[in-house]
Coordinates of C-alpha atoms in Angstrom, one line a residue:
X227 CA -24.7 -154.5 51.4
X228 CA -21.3 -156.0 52.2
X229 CA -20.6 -159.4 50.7
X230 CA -17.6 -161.5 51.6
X231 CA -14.6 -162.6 49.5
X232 CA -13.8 -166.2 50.7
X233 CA -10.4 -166.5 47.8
X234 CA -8.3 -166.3 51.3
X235 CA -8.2 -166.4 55.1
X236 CA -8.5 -162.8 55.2
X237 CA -12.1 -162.9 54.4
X238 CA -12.9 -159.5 53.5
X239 CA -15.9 -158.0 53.9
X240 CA -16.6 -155.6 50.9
X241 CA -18.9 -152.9 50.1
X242 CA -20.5 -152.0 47.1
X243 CA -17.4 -150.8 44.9
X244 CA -15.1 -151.3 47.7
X245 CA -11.6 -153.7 46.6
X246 CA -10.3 -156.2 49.1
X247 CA -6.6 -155.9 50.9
X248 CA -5.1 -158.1 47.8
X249 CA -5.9 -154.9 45.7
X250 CA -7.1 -157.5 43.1
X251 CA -11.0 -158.3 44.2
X252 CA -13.8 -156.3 44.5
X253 CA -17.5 -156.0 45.3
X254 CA -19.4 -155.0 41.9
X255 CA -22.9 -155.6 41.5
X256 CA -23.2 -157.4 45.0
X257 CA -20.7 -160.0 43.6
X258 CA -17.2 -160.5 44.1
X259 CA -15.1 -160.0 41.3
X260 CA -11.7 -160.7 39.5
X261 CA -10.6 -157.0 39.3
X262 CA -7.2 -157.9 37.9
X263 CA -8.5 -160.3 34.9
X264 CA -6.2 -160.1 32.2
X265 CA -4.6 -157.0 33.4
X266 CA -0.7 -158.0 32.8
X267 CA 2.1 -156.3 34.3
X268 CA 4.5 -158.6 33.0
X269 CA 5.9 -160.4 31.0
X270 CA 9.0 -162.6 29.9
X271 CA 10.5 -165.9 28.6
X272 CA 12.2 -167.2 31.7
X273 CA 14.8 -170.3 32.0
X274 CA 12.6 -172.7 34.3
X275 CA 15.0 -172.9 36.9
X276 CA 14.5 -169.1 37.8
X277 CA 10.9 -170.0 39.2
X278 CA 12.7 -171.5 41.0
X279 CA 12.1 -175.6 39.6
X280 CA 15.5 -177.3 39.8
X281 CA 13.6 -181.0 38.9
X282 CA 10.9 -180.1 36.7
X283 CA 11.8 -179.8 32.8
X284 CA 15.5 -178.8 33.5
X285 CA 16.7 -176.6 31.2
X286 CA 13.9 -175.5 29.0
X287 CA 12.4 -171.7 29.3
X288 CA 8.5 -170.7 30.4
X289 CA 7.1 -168.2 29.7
X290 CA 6.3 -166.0 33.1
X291 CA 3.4 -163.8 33.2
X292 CA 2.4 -161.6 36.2
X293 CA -0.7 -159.2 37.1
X294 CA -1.0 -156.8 40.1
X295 CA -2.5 -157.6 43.8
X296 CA -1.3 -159.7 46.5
X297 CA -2.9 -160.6 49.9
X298 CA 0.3 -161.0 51.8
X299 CA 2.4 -157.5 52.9
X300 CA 6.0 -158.8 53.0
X301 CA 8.4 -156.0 53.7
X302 CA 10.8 -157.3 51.7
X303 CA 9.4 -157.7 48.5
X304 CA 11.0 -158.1 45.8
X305 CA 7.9 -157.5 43.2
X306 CA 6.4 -154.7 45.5
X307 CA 5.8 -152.6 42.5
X308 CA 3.1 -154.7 40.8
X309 CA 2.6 -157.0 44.3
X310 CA 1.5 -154.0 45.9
X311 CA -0.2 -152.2 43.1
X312 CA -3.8 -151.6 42.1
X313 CA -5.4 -151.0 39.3
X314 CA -4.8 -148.0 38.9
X315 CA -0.8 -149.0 37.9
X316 CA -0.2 -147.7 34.4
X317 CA 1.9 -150.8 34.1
X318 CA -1.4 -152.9 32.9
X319 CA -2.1 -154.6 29.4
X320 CA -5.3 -156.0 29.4
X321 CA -4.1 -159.6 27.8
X322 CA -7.1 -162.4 27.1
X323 CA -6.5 -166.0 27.8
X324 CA -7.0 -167.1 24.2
X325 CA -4.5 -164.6 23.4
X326 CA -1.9 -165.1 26.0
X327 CA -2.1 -169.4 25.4
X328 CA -1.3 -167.9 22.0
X329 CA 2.0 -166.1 22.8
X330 CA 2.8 -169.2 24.5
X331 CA 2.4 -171.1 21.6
X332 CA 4.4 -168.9 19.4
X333 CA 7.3 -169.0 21.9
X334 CA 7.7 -173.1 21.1
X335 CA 10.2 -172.5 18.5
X336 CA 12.3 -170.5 21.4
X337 CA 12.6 -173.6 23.7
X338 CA 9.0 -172.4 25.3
X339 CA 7.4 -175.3 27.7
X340 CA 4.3 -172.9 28.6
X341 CA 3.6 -170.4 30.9
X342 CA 4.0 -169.6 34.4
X343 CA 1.5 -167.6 36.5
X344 CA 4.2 -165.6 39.3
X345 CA 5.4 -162.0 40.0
X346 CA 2.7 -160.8 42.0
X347 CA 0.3 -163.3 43.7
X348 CA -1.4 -165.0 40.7
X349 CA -4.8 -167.0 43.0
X350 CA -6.0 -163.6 44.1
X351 CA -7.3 -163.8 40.3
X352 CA -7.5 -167.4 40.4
X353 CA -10.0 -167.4 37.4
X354 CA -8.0 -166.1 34.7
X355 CA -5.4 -168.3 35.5
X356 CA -8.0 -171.0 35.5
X357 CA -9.5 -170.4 32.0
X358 CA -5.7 -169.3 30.8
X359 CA -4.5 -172.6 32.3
X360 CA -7.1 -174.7 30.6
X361 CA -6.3 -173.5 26.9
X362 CA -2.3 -173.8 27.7
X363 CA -3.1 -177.6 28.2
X364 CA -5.3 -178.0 25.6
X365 CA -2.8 -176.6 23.2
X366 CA -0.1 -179.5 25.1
X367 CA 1.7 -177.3 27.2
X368 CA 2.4 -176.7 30.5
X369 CA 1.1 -175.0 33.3
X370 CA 3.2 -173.8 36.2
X371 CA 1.7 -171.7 39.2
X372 CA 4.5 -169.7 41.5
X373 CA 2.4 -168.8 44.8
X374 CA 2.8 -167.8 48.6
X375 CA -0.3 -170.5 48.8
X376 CA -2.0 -167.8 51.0
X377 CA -5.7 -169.4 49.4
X378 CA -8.8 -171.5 50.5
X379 CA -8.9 -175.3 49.4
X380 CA -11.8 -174.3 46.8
X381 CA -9.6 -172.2 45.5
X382 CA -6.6 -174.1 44.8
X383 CA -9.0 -176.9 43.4
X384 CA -10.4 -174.9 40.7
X385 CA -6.8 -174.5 39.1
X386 CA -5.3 -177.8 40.1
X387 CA -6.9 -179.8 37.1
X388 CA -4.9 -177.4 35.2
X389 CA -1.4 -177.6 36.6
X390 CA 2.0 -179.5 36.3
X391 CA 4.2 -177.2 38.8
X392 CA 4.2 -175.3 41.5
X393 CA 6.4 -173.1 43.6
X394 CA 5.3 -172.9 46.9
X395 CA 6.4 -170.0 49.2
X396 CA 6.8 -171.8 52.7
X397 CA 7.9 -168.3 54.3
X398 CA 9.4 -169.7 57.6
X399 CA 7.7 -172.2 60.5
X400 CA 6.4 -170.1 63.3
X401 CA 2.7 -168.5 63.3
X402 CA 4.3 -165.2 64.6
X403 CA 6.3 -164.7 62.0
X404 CA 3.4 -165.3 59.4
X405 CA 1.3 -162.7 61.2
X406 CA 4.0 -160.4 60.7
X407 CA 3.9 -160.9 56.8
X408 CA -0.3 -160.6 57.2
X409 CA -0.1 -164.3 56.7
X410 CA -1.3 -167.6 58.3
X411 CA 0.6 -170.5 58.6
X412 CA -1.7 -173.6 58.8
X413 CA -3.8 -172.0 55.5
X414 CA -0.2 -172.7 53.6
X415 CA 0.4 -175.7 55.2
X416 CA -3.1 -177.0 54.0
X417 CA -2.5 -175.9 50.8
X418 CA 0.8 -177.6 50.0
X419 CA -0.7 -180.5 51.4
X420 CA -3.4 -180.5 48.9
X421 CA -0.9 -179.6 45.9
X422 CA 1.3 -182.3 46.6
X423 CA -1.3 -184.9 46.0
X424 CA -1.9 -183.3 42.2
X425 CA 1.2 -182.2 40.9
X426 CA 5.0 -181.7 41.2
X427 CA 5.6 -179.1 44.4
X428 CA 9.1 -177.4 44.9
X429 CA 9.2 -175.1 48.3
X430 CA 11.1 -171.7 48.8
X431 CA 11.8 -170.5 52.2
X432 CA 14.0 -167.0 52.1
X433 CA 16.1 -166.6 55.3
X434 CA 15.9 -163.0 56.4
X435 CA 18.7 -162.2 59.3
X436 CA 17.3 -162.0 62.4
X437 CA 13.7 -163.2 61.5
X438 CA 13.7 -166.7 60.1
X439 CA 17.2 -167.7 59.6
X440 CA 17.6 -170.4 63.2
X441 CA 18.6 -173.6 62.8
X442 CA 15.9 -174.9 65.1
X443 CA 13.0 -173.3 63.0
X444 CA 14.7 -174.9 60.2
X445 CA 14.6 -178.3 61.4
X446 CA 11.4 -178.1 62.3
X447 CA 10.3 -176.9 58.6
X448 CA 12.1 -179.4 57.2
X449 CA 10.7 -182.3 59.2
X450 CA 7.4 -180.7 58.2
X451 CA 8.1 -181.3 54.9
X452 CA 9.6 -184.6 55.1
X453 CA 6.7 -185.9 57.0
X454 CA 4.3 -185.0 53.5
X455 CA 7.6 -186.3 51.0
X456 CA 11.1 -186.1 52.1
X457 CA 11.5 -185.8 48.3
X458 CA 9.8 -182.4 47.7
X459 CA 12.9 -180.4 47.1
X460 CA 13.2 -177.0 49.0
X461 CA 15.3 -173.8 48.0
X462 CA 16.5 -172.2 50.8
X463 CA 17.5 -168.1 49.4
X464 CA 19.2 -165.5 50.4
X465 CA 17.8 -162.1 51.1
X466 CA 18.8 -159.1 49.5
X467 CA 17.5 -155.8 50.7
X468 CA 14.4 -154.6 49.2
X469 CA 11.1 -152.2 49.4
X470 CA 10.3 -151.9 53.3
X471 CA 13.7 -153.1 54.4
X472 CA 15.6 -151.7 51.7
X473 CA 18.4 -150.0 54.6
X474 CA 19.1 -154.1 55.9
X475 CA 21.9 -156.3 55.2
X476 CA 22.2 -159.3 52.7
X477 CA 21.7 -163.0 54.5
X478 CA 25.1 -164.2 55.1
X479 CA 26.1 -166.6 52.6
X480 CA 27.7 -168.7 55.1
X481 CA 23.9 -168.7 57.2
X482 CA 22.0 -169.9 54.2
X483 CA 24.7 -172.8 53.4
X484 CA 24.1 -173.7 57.5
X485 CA 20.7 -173.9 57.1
X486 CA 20.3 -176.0 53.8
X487 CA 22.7 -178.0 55.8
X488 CA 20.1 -178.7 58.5
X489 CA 17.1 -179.3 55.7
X490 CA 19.3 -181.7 54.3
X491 CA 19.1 -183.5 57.2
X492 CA 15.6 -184.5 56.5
X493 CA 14.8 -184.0 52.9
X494 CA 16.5 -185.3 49.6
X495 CA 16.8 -182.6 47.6
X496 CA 17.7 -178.8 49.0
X497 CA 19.2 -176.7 46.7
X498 CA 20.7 -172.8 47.8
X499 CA 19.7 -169.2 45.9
X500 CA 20.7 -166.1 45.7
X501 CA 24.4 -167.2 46.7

């Protein structure tokens, strides 16, 4: 019997064995499951400001832990190796929570704030981060969360108790261009609405020549944004050729600095990556 994964606005409707389009959940037993729990693909003690959080513990270091799955299919990925993997990648070390809250601990005495859930999509397995999340508080560190917010409400409320950061992909404004990524624009815009209200939010929006990079869908993101917080800052990044589009051409430099010019317009804070 199929069941359905409700983690995302895909929705999936799973067989008996049979693992959703994130690569990361699965139907076992008639239930949906966390398929990626504990399986890390990565792992590194990161400056904070390579999240990227420009006004969130400046200059300190987390440490950045990824798995494997992700529900979005951006051509350009720059993680496509574990984003796009299953779990069958021989990349995996199976990691607990009480274990990796441990590490984190251990790392105080390198400048270590506490961890950060990114590389690959880290909701698609929202409950390790969950239980991982809640021993990194308990311990007094911090929790930061780097996500394309490509996830139900219910979702993002079952880690939100737990978190003091976020970076939040806001891939471009239109719904075309969202459906092109296997995406959907008014699920991330609900979600950052909903994060902003718990904890700090920082956006990143990568300008990609000829798909995202106009000044008037800029404007309109911007004003998006400022209409939530004109103080929630935004990094506006420069693409670099990668997985699926590996044979294109860098963002101008020039073209990113014009459109953080037309954030700035509305929002306090935009800061430029990748330049």
């Amino acid at each position: 019997m199929k069941k359905e994964c409700r983690v995302c606005m895909h929705r999936c409707a799973l067989e008996e064995g049979q693992t959703g389009r994130c690569r990361a959940r699965a139907n076992k037993g008639g239930e949906i499951v966390c398929a990626n729990y504990g399986q890390v693909t990565a792992l590194a003690l990161d400056p904070v400001e390579k999240k990227p959080l420009r006004r969130f513990c400046p200059g300190t270091k987390i440490l950045s832990v990824g798995s494997f799955g992700c529900n979005l299919n951006c051509p350009f990925c720059q993680n496509h190796d574990i984003s796009m993997a299953d779990a069958g990648t021989k990349r995996k070390v199976y990691i607990t929570p009480e274990e990796l809250a441990g590490r984190a601990q251990e790392l105080e005495t390198e400048g270590n704030i506490g961890i950060a859930y990114t590389y690959n999509e880290p909701l698609v397995g929202y409950e390790y981060i969950r239980d991982t999340a809640a021993l990194v508080r308990k311990a007094g560190l911090k929790n930061v969360v780097v996500t394309n917010g490509s996830v139900k409400e219910e979702v993002l409320m079952e880690v939100l108790p737990f978190v003091d950061a976020m970076n939040i992909d806001l891939k471009g404004f239109t719904e075309g261009y969202y459906r092109m990524l296997g995406g959907d624009l008014e699920t991330v815009k609900r979600f950052i609405r909903h994060a902003v209200r718990r904890c700090h939010v920082e956006l990143t929006t990568l300008i990609v020549p000829g798909q995202n990079d106009s000044a008037g869908d800029m404007g309109r993101l911007a004003q998006w944004v400022a209409g939530i917080d004109r103080k929630i800052p935004l990094h506006v990044t420069r693409f670099f050729p990668a997985f699926r589009m590996s044979d294109g051409s860098p963002t101008n430099v020039h073209a990113v600095y014009r459109l953080a010019e037309e954030a700035s317009k509305y929002l306090d804070y935009v800061y430029t990556g990748n330049c």
